């Protein structure tokens, strides 16, 4: 049995980077950048008005109210490109260029047009620079604004668009094949017969794999039969970067996944991790394909996928952050259990009135209770040793991807 941290390191050591591809900006959401993003212009590209109002000289209106001659109008997309002189004002809109000679904008609410709109009365003084964002105040041309390895989120789309990235270089998505094993399994569309249950793992793993950036193929269910497993594993490995099986890795008489992998000549890197839930997790390589043999228990699947497989998929895409970031939270009630191994226990995170993050251990029926487990938003990471962690203790937590 190896510690969780060692298992994660072995996984990362075995992953290689996928090549980059170019995608349209509209397809970039959630992808991992494979290039640095560089500003091709200053931002703002010109001195920009932040308010609708009047471009003025602050000195002219120091003793407001002050009366200024309106000499022009600067609109977004149609600026007034002359020199504004003392005693003058230019009507200006949000997003429009501030004319040379002006050093502040007074908002329209604090002004009044008079004399057939030939003049404006500025009702209150402003400080120099008010409501103007100077050219390049935000970003200078040539500056790196996003770095390779960052995951493109919705807010970053504006950055990419503003600097002309109609196409973006991102890492290719890993191709994942998912295969549930177990003679008791029937597809979700079937009514389970005697002794049967519906497969949920294929769908759960596919969901988490897509969240991690992969494209996913769900393979047909495989029975507990070494020859059938070998056939399907060999076929899946030929067309995928990562194969994820579930089930058949425990010590039962019909747990054949490992045997099938070994007979196919796979290199097994680990097959038992000091982890609860998820002890019998297998990690192997078959040809160029990484194989994760996750335990069948649906809760173990979520834990082991997100600890190990997710890290591999993110690392293959060159992501800066590959493991679930650890945070700390205060336990909202006692946590009891036998922590003979490092554990990941479901919890609901919330903040108290002071803003302290609290982890409330989930009341649930144990490892097979995946319906309750689905209410968890995080996992409490308990180190091995000890029996009871009292309420108020500070514990490590990781958020479950959603
Ligand atoms: P195993 O790891 O094959 O011993 O399976 C452990 C438990 O998880 C058993 O109760 C299985 O019936 C259940 N299980 C295995 N595979 C799946 C699956 N694909 N969907 C739902 N439950 C499963
Ligand atoms: Mg089984």
mmCIF file of C-alpha atoms in Angstrom, residues 7-370:
data_model
loop_
_atom_site.group_PDB
_atom_site.id
_atom_site.type_symbol
_atom_site.label_atom_id
_atom_site.label_comp_id
_atom_site.label_asym_id
_atom_site.label_seq_id
_atom_site.Cartn_x
_atom_site.Cartn_y
_atom_site.Cartn_z
ATOM 1 C CA UNK A 7 0.298 7.668 -5.718
ATOM 2 C CA UNK A 8 -0.491 11.136 -7.069
ATOM 3 C CA UNK A 9 3.215 11.723 -7.751
ATOM 4 C CA UNK A 10 3.486 8.422 -9.645
ATOM 5 C CA UNK A 11 0.481 9.405 -11.757
ATOM 6 C CA UNK A 12 1.996 12.789 -12.555
ATOM 7 C CA UNK A 13 5.359 11.213 -13.395
ATOM 8 C CA UNK A 14 3.660 8.981 -15.952
ATOM 9 C CA UNK A 15 1.661 11.645 -17.743
ATOM 10 C CA UNK A 16 3.002 13.340 -20.844
ATOM 11 C CA UNK A 17 1.777 16.601 -22.357
ATOM 12 C CA UNK A 18 -0.722 16.512 -25.161
ATOM 13 C CA UNK A 19 -0.058 18.644 -28.235
ATOM 14 C CA UNK A 20 -1.640 22.074 -28.655
ATOM 15 C CA UNK A 21 -4.476 22.809 -31.046
ATOM 16 C CA UNK A 22 -6.072 26.032 -32.177
ATOM 17 C CA UNK A 23 -9.744 26.594 -31.345
ATOM 18 C CA UNK A 24 -12.181 29.390 -32.079
ATOM 19 C CA UNK A 25 -12.611 31.812 -29.188
ATOM 20 C CA UNK A 26 -16.211 30.667 -28.796
ATOM 21 C CA UNK A 27 -14.928 27.142 -28.070
ATOM 22 C CA UNK A 28 -12.213 28.172 -25.626
ATOM 23 C CA UNK A 29 -14.237 28.113 -22.408
ATOM 24 C CA UNK A 30 -12.828 25.581 -19.937
ATOM 25 C CA UNK A 31 -9.774 24.808 -22.061
ATOM 26 C CA UNK A 32 -6.194 25.040 -20.824
ATOM 27 C CA UNK A 33 -4.150 27.733 -22.583
ATOM 28 C CA UNK A 34 -1.156 26.426 -24.518
ATOM 29 C CA UNK A 35 0.224 29.905 -25.247
ATOM 30 C CA UNK A 36 0.816 33.106 -23.340
ATOM 31 C CA UNK A 37 -1.736 35.758 -24.216
ATOM 32 C CA UNK A 38 -0.084 39.076 -25.080
ATOM 33 C CA UNK A 39 -1.764 42.468 -25.379
ATOM 34 C CA UNK A 40 -1.601 43.724 -28.992
ATOM 35 C CA UNK A 41 -2.624 47.219 -27.887
ATOM 36 C CA UNK A 42 -2.776 49.456 -24.848
ATOM 37 C CA UNK A 43 -5.867 49.216 -22.717
ATOM 38 C CA UNK A 44 -7.587 51.566 -22.891
ATOM 39 C CA UNK A 45 -6.202 52.321 -26.365
ATOM 40 C CA UNK A 46 -6.895 56.055 -25.805
ATOM 41 C CA UNK A 47 -7.800 58.295 -22.854
ATOM 42 C CA UNK A 48 -11.361 57.107 -22.253
ATOM 43 C CA UNK A 49 -14.325 58.789 -20.604
ATOM 44 C CA UNK A 50 -15.876 56.725 -17.833
ATOM 45 C CA UNK A 51 -19.076 58.750 -17.620
ATOM 46 C CA UNK A 52 -21.533 60.569 -19.816
ATOM 47 C CA UNK A 53 -20.972 64.291 -19.224
ATOM 48 C CA UNK A 54 -18.567 67.050 -20.220
ATOM 49 C CA UNK A 55 -14.858 66.940 -20.837
ATOM 50 C CA UNK A 56 -13.496 70.049 -19.105
ATOM 51 C CA UNK A 57 -10.407 71.550 -17.517
ATOM 52 C CA UNK A 58 -10.651 71.115 -13.765
ATOM 53 C CA UNK A 59 -9.093 74.559 -13.206
ATOM 54 C CA UNK A 60 -11.920 76.175 -15.196
ATOM 55 C CA UNK A 61 -14.571 74.929 -12.809
ATOM 56 C CA UNK A 62 -12.697 75.231 -9.518
ATOM 57 C CA UNK A 63 -15.208 77.912 -8.526
ATOM 58 C CA UNK A 64 -18.323 76.101 -9.674
ATOM 59 C CA UNK A 65 -20.912 76.785 -10.817
ATOM 60 C CA UNK A 66 -18.975 77.736 -13.949
ATOM 61 C CA UNK A 67 -20.150 78.472 -17.462
ATOM 62 C CA UNK A 68 -18.257 76.912 -20.392
ATOM 63 C CA UNK A 69 -18.750 77.071 -24.152
ATOM 64 C CA UNK A 70 -19.687 73.739 -25.729
ATOM 65 C CA UNK A 71 -17.337 73.355 -28.695
ATOM 66 C CA UNK A 72 -18.065 69.797 -29.775
ATOM 67 C CA UNK A 73 -19.121 66.288 -28.996
ATOM 68 C CA UNK A 74 -17.089 63.132 -28.478
ATOM 69 C CA UNK A 75 -19.082 59.911 -28.813
ATOM 70 C CA UNK A 76 -17.959 56.300 -28.549
ATOM 71 C CA UNK A 77 -16.575 55.455 -31.978
ATOM 72 C CA UNK A 78 -16.615 59.111 -33.130
ATOM 73 C CA UNK A 79 -14.268 61.281 -31.123
ATOM 74 C CA UNK A 80 -13.670 65.040 -31.254
ATOM 75 C CA UNK A 81 -10.088 65.340 -32.378
ATOM 76 C CA UNK A 82 -9.191 68.957 -31.783
ATOM 77 C CA UNK A 83 -7.493 70.824 -28.987
ATOM 78 C CA UNK A 84 -9.948 71.948 -26.305
ATOM 79 C CA UNK A 85 -9.035 75.325 -24.854
ATOM 80 C CA UNK A 86 -9.629 77.114 -21.560
ATOM 81 C CA UNK A 87 -13.249 78.079 -21.036
ATOM 82 C CA UNK A 88 -14.477 75.284 -23.329
ATOM 83 C CA UNK A 89 -16.254 72.008 -22.790
ATOM 84 C CA UNK A 90 -16.896 68.986 -25.004
ATOM 85 C CA UNK A 91 -20.012 66.889 -24.568
ATOM 86 C CA UNK A 92 -18.743 63.344 -24.039
ATOM 87 C CA UNK A 93 -20.186 59.842 -23.715
ATOM 88 C CA UNK A 94 -18.956 56.804 -21.812
ATOM 89 C CA UNK A 95 -16.291 55.000 -23.838
ATOM 90 C CA UNK A 96 -15.467 58.036 -26.003
ATOM 91 C CA UNK A 97 -11.953 59.489 -26.323
ATOM 92 C CA UNK A 98 -11.212 62.466 -24.100
ATOM 93 C CA UNK A 99 -10.060 65.393 -26.264
ATOM 94 C CA UNK A 100 -6.601 66.882 -25.909
ATOM 95 C CA UNK A 101 -6.684 69.812 -23.531
ATOM 96 C CA UNK A 102 -9.324 68.341 -21.243
ATOM 97 C CA UNK A 103 -8.181 66.897 -17.923
ATOM 98 C CA UNK A 104 -11.411 65.672 -16.322
ATOM 99 C CA UNK A 105 -14.997 64.687 -17.072
ATOM 100 C CA UNK A 106 -17.896 66.009 -15.055
ATOM 101 C CA UNK A 107 -20.878 63.701 -15.079
ATOM 102 C CA UNK A 108 -23.973 64.940 -16.882
ATOM 103 C CA UNK A 109 -26.073 64.863 -13.702
ATOM 104 C CA UNK A 110 -23.949 67.725 -12.301
ATOM 105 C CA UNK A 111 -24.333 69.946 -15.375
ATOM 106 C CA UNK A 112 -27.010 71.980 -17.101
ATOM 107 C CA UNK A 113 -27.085 73.089 -20.727
ATOM 108 C CA UNK A 114 -28.023 76.727 -21.245
ATOM 109 C CA UNK A 115 -28.396 79.233 -24.100
ATOM 110 C CA UNK A 116 -29.663 76.802 -26.748
ATOM 111 C CA UNK A 117 -27.074 74.269 -25.744
ATOM 112 C CA UNK A 118 -24.269 76.620 -26.763
ATOM 113 C CA UNK A 119 -23.083 76.694 -23.154
ATOM 114 C CA UNK A 120 -23.040 74.372 -20.201
ATOM 115 C CA UNK A 121 -23.134 75.206 -16.537
ATOM 116 C CA UNK A 122 -20.984 72.897 -14.492
ATOM 117 C CA UNK A 123 -22.544 72.785 -11.060
ATOM 118 C CA UNK A 124 -19.714 71.232 -9.020
ATOM 119 C CA UNK A 125 -15.938 71.170 -9.308
ATOM 120 C CA UNK A 126 -14.033 67.936 -10.015
ATOM 121 C CA UNK A 127 -10.500 66.807 -9.371
ATOM 122 C CA UNK A 128 -8.069 66.590 -12.292
ATOM 123 C CA UNK A 129 -8.309 63.156 -13.894
ATOM 124 C CA UNK A 130 -11.839 62.499 -12.642
ATOM 125 C CA UNK A 131 -13.773 59.944 -14.795
ATOM 126 C CA UNK A 132 -10.906 59.505 -17.240
ATOM 127 C CA UNK A 133 -9.047 56.251 -17.663
ATOM 128 C CA UNK A 134 -5.710 57.161 -19.241
ATOM 129 C CA UNK A 135 -4.377 55.253 -22.225
ATOM 130 C CA UNK A 136 -2.540 52.080 -21.080
ATOM 131 C CA UNK A 137 -3.582 52.592 -17.452
ATOM 132 C CA UNK A 138 -4.941 49.046 -17.355
ATOM 133 C CA UNK A 139 -2.608 47.173 -19.740
ATOM 134 C CA UNK A 140 0.426 48.182 -21.829
ATOM 135 C CA UNK A 141 0.927 46.830 -25.335
ATOM 136 C CA UNK A 142 3.170 43.748 -25.227
ATOM 137 C CA UNK A 143 2.210 42.828 -21.675
ATOM 138 C CA UNK A 144 1.425 39.158 -20.970
ATOM 139 C CA UNK A 145 -2.136 39.125 -19.686
ATOM 140 C CA UNK A 146 -2.779 35.356 -19.359
ATOM 141 C CA UNK A 147 -0.275 32.523 -19.196
ATOM 142 C CA UNK A 148 -0.073 29.067 -20.694
ATOM 143 C CA UNK A 149 -1.499 26.564 -18.214
ATOM 144 C CA UNK A 150 -4.359 28.782 -17.099
ATOM 145 C CA UNK A 151 -7.877 27.452 -17.548
ATOM 146 C CA UNK A 152 -10.027 29.789 -19.618
ATOM 147 C CA UNK A 153 -12.996 30.929 -17.552
ATOM 148 C CA UNK A 154 -15.892 33.090 -18.678
ATOM 149 C CA UNK A 155 -14.271 36.314 -17.448
ATOM 150 C CA UNK A 156 -11.108 35.622 -19.463
ATOM 151 C CA UNK A 157 -13.097 35.474 -22.685
ATOM 152 C CA UNK A 158 -13.257 39.291 -22.646
ATOM 153 C CA UNK A 159 -9.473 39.473 -22.335
ATOM 154 C CA UNK A 160 -8.965 37.091 -25.264
ATOM 155 C CA UNK A 161 -11.517 38.929 -27.384
ATOM 156 C CA UNK A 162 -10.141 42.400 -26.608
ATOM 157 C CA UNK A 163 -6.655 41.487 -27.748
ATOM 158 C CA UNK A 164 -7.821 39.909 -30.971
ATOM 159 C CA UNK A 165 -7.545 36.223 -30.165
ATOM 160 C CA UNK A 166 -10.193 35.023 -32.609
ATOM 161 C CA UNK A 167 -8.426 31.684 -32.311
ATOM 162 C CA UNK A 168 -6.593 30.480 -29.228
ATOM 163 C CA UNK A 169 -3.970 27.772 -28.743
ATOM 164 C CA UNK A 170 -5.093 25.307 -26.123
ATOM 165 C CA UNK A 171 -4.031 21.794 -25.231
ATOM 166 C CA UNK A 172 -5.833 19.044 -27.040
ATOM 167 C CA UNK A 173 -8.490 17.394 -24.916
ATOM 168 C CA UNK A 174 -7.473 13.986 -23.559
ATOM 169 C CA UNK A 175 -9.493 11.156 -25.130
ATOM 170 C CA UNK A 176 -10.959 9.140 -22.324
ATOM 171 C CA UNK A 177 -12.678 5.768 -22.586
ATOM 172 C CA UNK A 178 -14.844 4.694 -19.668
ATOM 173 C CA UNK A 179 -15.726 1.091 -18.992
ATOM 174 C CA UNK A 180 -17.803 -0.199 -16.095
ATOM 175 C CA UNK A 181 -17.245 -3.823 -15.190
ATOM 176 C CA UNK A 182 -19.492 -6.150 -13.225
ATOM 177 C CA UNK A 183 -21.848 -8.959 -14.175
ATOM 178 C CA UNK A 184 -24.576 -7.352 -12.057
ATOM 179 C CA UNK A 185 -24.718 -4.213 -14.206
ATOM 180 C CA UNK A 186 -27.388 -3.227 -16.700
ATOM 181 C CA UNK A 187 -27.580 -0.016 -18.646
ATOM 182 C CA UNK A 188 -29.543 2.933 -17.289
ATOM 183 C CA UNK A 189 -32.190 2.354 -19.948
ATOM 184 C CA UNK A 190 -32.898 -1.169 -18.671
ATOM 185 C CA UNK A 191 -35.025 -2.420 -15.805
ATOM 186 C CA UNK A 192 -32.677 -4.396 -13.556
ATOM 187 C CA UNK A 193 -33.593 -8.063 -13.304
ATOM 188 C CA UNK A 194 -32.977 -10.303 -10.321
ATOM 189 C CA UNK A 195 -29.592 -9.554 -8.670
ATOM 190 C CA UNK A 196 -28.911 -6.757 -11.075
ATOM 191 C CA UNK A 197 -28.349 -3.001 -10.615
ATOM 192 C CA UNK A 198 -28.101 -0.149 -13.034
ATOM 193 C CA UNK A 199 -24.643 1.095 -13.924
ATOM 194 C CA UNK A 200 -24.031 4.587 -12.645
ATOM 195 C CA UNK A 201 -20.231 4.728 -12.734
ATOM 196 C CA UNK A 202 -19.917 5.041 -16.502
ATOM 197 C CA UNK A 203 -22.000 8.191 -16.343
ATOM 198 C CA UNK A 204 -20.393 9.602 -13.188
ATOM 199 C CA UNK A 205 -16.891 9.095 -14.511
ATOM 200 C CA UNK A 206 -17.854 10.544 -17.879
ATOM 201 C CA UNK A 207 -19.234 13.611 -16.101
ATOM 202 C CA UNK A 208 -16.120 14.189 -13.994
ATOM 203 C CA UNK A 209 -13.860 13.489 -16.982
ATOM 204 C CA UNK A 210 -15.650 16.165 -19.019
ATOM 205 C CA UNK A 211 -15.296 18.585 -16.105
ATOM 206 C CA UNK A 212 -11.574 17.831 -16.244
ATOM 207 C CA UNK A 213 -11.502 18.741 -19.940
ATOM 208 C CA UNK A 214 -11.604 15.316 -21.582
ATOM 209 C CA UNK A 215 -13.681 14.003 -24.453
ATOM 210 C CA UNK A 216 -15.340 10.827 -23.318
ATOM 211 C CA UNK A 217 -16.432 7.610 -24.941
ATOM 212 C CA UNK A 218 -18.585 5.340 -22.810
ATOM 213 C CA UNK A 219 -17.882 1.725 -23.646
ATOM 214 C CA UNK A 220 -20.354 -1.132 -23.365
ATOM 215 C CA UNK A 221 -20.658 -2.720 -19.933
ATOM 216 C CA UNK A 222 -18.238 -5.586 -19.367
ATOM 217 C CA UNK A 223 -19.061 -8.688 -17.336
ATOM 218 C CA UNK A 224 -16.756 -10.272 -14.771
ATOM 219 C CA UNK A 225 -14.934 -12.402 -17.300
ATOM 220 C CA UNK A 226 -11.204 -12.100 -17.887
ATOM 221 C CA UNK A 227 -11.337 -12.809 -21.626
ATOM 222 C CA UNK A 228 -14.131 -10.304 -22.214
ATOM 223 C CA UNK A 229 -12.279 -7.717 -20.134
ATOM 224 C CA UNK A 230 -9.054 -8.307 -22.057
ATOM 225 C CA UNK A 231 -10.811 -7.880 -25.393
ATOM 226 C CA UNK A 232 -12.533 -4.673 -24.380
ATOM 227 C CA UNK A 233 -9.537 -3.163 -22.567
ATOM 228 C CA UNK A 234 -7.227 -3.849 -25.530
ATOM 229 C CA UNK A 235 -9.702 -2.308 -27.938
ATOM 230 C CA UNK A 236 -10.310 0.764 -25.768
ATOM 231 C CA UNK A 237 -6.614 1.319 -25.151
ATOM 232 C CA UNK A 238 -5.964 1.438 -28.887
ATOM 233 C CA UNK A 239 -8.081 4.558 -29.337
ATOM 234 C CA UNK A 240 -7.772 6.488 -26.102
ATOM 235 C CA UNK A 241 -5.199 8.397 -24.081
ATOM 236 C CA UNK A 242 -6.736 7.272 -20.820
ATOM 237 C CA UNK A 243 -8.909 4.268 -20.016
ATOM 238 C CA UNK A 244 -10.914 4.355 -16.824
ATOM 239 C CA UNK A 245 -12.516 1.157 -15.606
ATOM 240 C CA UNK A 246 -14.620 0.763 -12.508
ATOM 241 C CA UNK A 247 -15.181 -2.357 -10.461
ATOM 242 C CA UNK A 248 -13.405 -5.664 -10.281
ATOM 243 C CA UNK A 249 -10.271 -4.533 -8.463
ATOM 244 C CA UNK A 250 -11.046 -5.765 -4.935
ATOM 245 C CA UNK A 251 -10.212 -9.131 -3.439
ATOM 246 C CA UNK A 252 -13.412 -10.892 -4.562
ATOM 247 C CA UNK A 253 -13.350 -14.155 -6.483
ATOM 248 C CA UNK A 254 -14.718 -12.365 -9.565
ATOM 249 C CA UNK A 255 -12.488 -9.305 -9.496
ATOM 250 C CA UNK A 256 -10.642 -9.753 -12.779
ATOM 251 C CA UNK A 257 -9.630 -6.282 -13.930
ATOM 252 C CA UNK A 258 -6.062 -6.569 -12.667
ATOM 253 C CA UNK A 259 -5.661 -10.058 -14.090
ATOM 254 C CA UNK A 260 -6.856 -8.849 -17.489
ATOM 255 C CA UNK A 261 -4.421 -5.919 -17.407
ATOM 256 C CA UNK A 262 -1.526 -8.153 -16.394
ATOM 257 C CA UNK A 263 -2.279 -10.736 -19.064
ATOM 258 C CA UNK A 264 -2.339 -7.956 -21.652
ATOM 259 C CA UNK A 265 1.153 -6.995 -20.537
ATOM 260 C CA UNK A 266 0.246 -3.716 -18.850
ATOM 261 C CA UNK A 267 2.792 -2.161 -16.536
ATOM 262 C CA UNK A 268 1.156 -1.801 -13.122
ATOM 263 C CA UNK A 269 2.445 1.152 -11.101
ATOM 264 C CA UNK A 270 0.296 0.688 -8.018
ATOM 265 C CA UNK A 271 -2.702 -1.379 -7.039
ATOM 266 C CA UNK A 272 -3.358 -0.431 -3.432
ATOM 267 C CA UNK A 273 -3.404 3.032 -1.909
ATOM 268 C CA UNK A 274 -3.583 3.857 1.797
ATOM 269 C CA UNK A 275 -6.874 5.642 1.268
ATOM 270 C CA UNK A 276 -10.448 5.442 2.458
ATOM 271 C CA UNK A 277 -12.531 5.085 0.394
ATOM 272 C CA UNK A 278 -10.584 3.808 -2.583
ATOM 273 C CA UNK A 279 -7.940 1.407 -1.299
ATOM 274 C CA UNK A 280 -7.898 -0.986 -4.285
ATOM 275 C CA UNK A 281 -7.267 1.737 -6.912
ATOM 276 C CA UNK A 282 -5.081 0.508 -9.776
ATOM 277 C CA UNK A 283 -2.868 2.623 -12.003
ATOM 278 C CA UNK A 284 -1.209 1.084 -15.044
ATOM 279 C CA UNK A 285 0.010 1.740 -18.546
ATOM 280 C CA UNK A 286 -0.922 -0.344 -21.538
ATOM 281 C CA UNK A 287 1.084 0.754 -24.552
ATOM 282 C CA UNK A 288 0.687 4.527 -24.636
ATOM 283 C CA UNK A 289 -2.586 4.475 -22.728
ATOM 284 C CA UNK A 290 -2.806 5.242 -19.030
ATOM 285 C CA UNK A 291 -5.264 2.951 -17.264
ATOM 286 C CA UNK A 292 -7.070 3.768 -14.044
ATOM 287 C CA UNK A 293 -8.815 0.798 -12.449
ATOM 288 C CA UNK A 294 -11.140 2.467 -9.991
ATOM 289 C CA UNK A 295 -13.078 0.519 -7.366
ATOM 290 C CA UNK A 296 -16.737 -0.181 -8.212
ATOM 291 C CA UNK A 297 -18.324 1.574 -5.293
ATOM 292 C CA UNK A 298 -19.824 4.795 -6.707
ATOM 293 C CA UNK A 299 -18.537 6.909 -3.802
ATOM 294 C CA UNK A 300 -15.016 5.490 -4.182
ATOM 295 C CA UNK A 301 -15.252 6.357 -7.869
ATOM 296 C CA UNK A 302 -15.834 10.034 -7.141
ATOM 297 C CA UNK A 303 -13.025 10.199 -4.596
ATOM 298 C CA UNK A 304 -10.424 8.252 -6.560
ATOM 299 C CA UNK A 305 -11.243 9.860 -9.889
ATOM 300 C CA UNK A 306 -10.855 13.331 -8.457
ATOM 301 C CA UNK A 307 -7.652 12.516 -6.566
ATOM 302 C CA UNK A 308 -5.811 10.602 -9.262
ATOM 303 C CA UNK A 309 -7.435 10.587 -12.695
ATOM 304 C CA UNK A 310 -8.340 14.258 -12.672
ATOM 305 C CA UNK A 311 -4.721 15.120 -11.846
ATOM 306 C CA UNK A 312 -3.545 13.067 -14.830
ATOM 307 C CA UNK A 313 -6.047 14.649 -17.218
ATOM 308 C CA UNK A 314 -5.154 18.174 -16.082
ATOM 309 C CA UNK A 315 -1.437 17.470 -16.194
ATOM 310 C CA UNK A 316 -1.716 16.111 -19.746
ATOM 311 C CA UNK A 317 -3.280 19.437 -20.712
ATOM 312 C CA UNK A 318 -0.442 21.371 -19.113
ATOM 313 C CA UNK A 319 -2.670 22.892 -16.441
ATOM 314 C CA UNK A 320 -0.928 24.951 -13.785
ATOM 315 C CA UNK A 321 -3.086 23.510 -11.060
ATOM 316 C CA UNK A 322 -3.588 19.773 -11.387
ATOM 317 C CA UNK A 323 -4.643 18.603 -7.950
ATOM 318 C CA UNK A 324 -7.695 19.800 -6.052
ATOM 319 C CA UNK A 325 -6.586 22.834 -4.062
ATOM 320 C CA UNK A 326 -6.617 22.268 -0.313
ATOM 321 C CA UNK A 327 -8.351 24.730 1.948
ATOM 322 C CA UNK A 328 -8.958 24.711 5.664
ATOM 323 C CA UNK A 329 -12.278 24.784 7.461
ATOM 324 C CA UNK A 330 -13.516 24.414 11.023
ATOM 325 C CA UNK A 331 -15.468 21.243 11.793
ATOM 326 C CA UNK A 332 -19.028 22.130 12.708
ATOM 327 C CA UNK A 333 -19.479 18.942 14.718
ATOM 328 C CA UNK A 334 -17.429 15.999 15.972
ATOM 329 C CA UNK A 335 -16.098 13.710 13.278
ATOM 330 C CA UNK A 336 -15.941 10.096 14.349
ATOM 331 C CA UNK A 337 -14.472 7.218 12.433
ATOM 332 C CA UNK A 338 -11.618 4.797 12.277
ATOM 333 C CA UNK A 339 -8.934 6.726 10.531
ATOM 334 C CA UNK A 340 -6.536 3.856 10.024
ATOM 335 C CA UNK A 341 -5.907 5.206 6.530
ATOM 336 C CA UNK A 342 -5.901 8.717 5.082
ATOM 337 C CA UNK A 343 -9.591 9.461 4.540
ATOM 338 C CA UNK A 344 -11.707 11.694 2.366
ATOM 339 C CA UNK A 345 -15.093 12.153 3.975
ATOM 340 C CA UNK A 346 -18.054 13.973 2.460
ATOM 341 C CA UNK A 347 -19.000 17.337 3.919
ATOM 342 C CA UNK A 348 -21.058 20.408 3.211
ATOM 343 C CA UNK A 349 -19.148 23.681 3.298
ATOM 344 C CA UNK A 350 -20.701 26.895 4.496
ATOM 345 C CA UNK A 351 -19.581 30.102 6.173
ATOM 346 C CA UNK A 352 -20.683 31.302 9.604
ATOM 347 C CA UNK A 353 -21.681 34.915 10.401
ATOM 348 C CA UNK A 354 -18.022 35.899 10.829
ATOM 349 C CA UNK A 355 -17.135 34.454 7.449
ATOM 350 C CA UNK A 356 -15.274 31.436 8.839
ATOM 351 C CA UNK A 357 -15.496 28.443 6.526
ATOM 352 C CA UNK A 358 -17.241 25.554 8.260
ATOM 353 C CA UNK A 359 -17.213 21.914 7.186
ATOM 354 C CA UNK A 360 -20.236 19.942 8.251
ATOM 355 C CA UNK A 361 -19.589 16.205 7.962
ATOM 356 C CA UNK A 362 -22.385 14.648 5.937
ATOM 357 C CA UNK A 363 -24.852 12.399 7.723
ATOM 358 C CA UNK A 364 -24.939 9.422 5.444
ATOM 359 C CA UNK A 365 -25.200 5.684 5.294
ATOM 360 C CA UNK A 366 -21.566 5.051 4.437
ATOM 361 C CA UNK A 367 -19.602 4.392 1.304
ATOM 362 C CA UNK A 368 -22.384 2.881 -0.769
ATOM 363 C CA UNK A 369 -24.838 5.715 -0.027
ATOM 364 C CA UNK A 370 -24.246 7.694 -3.208
#
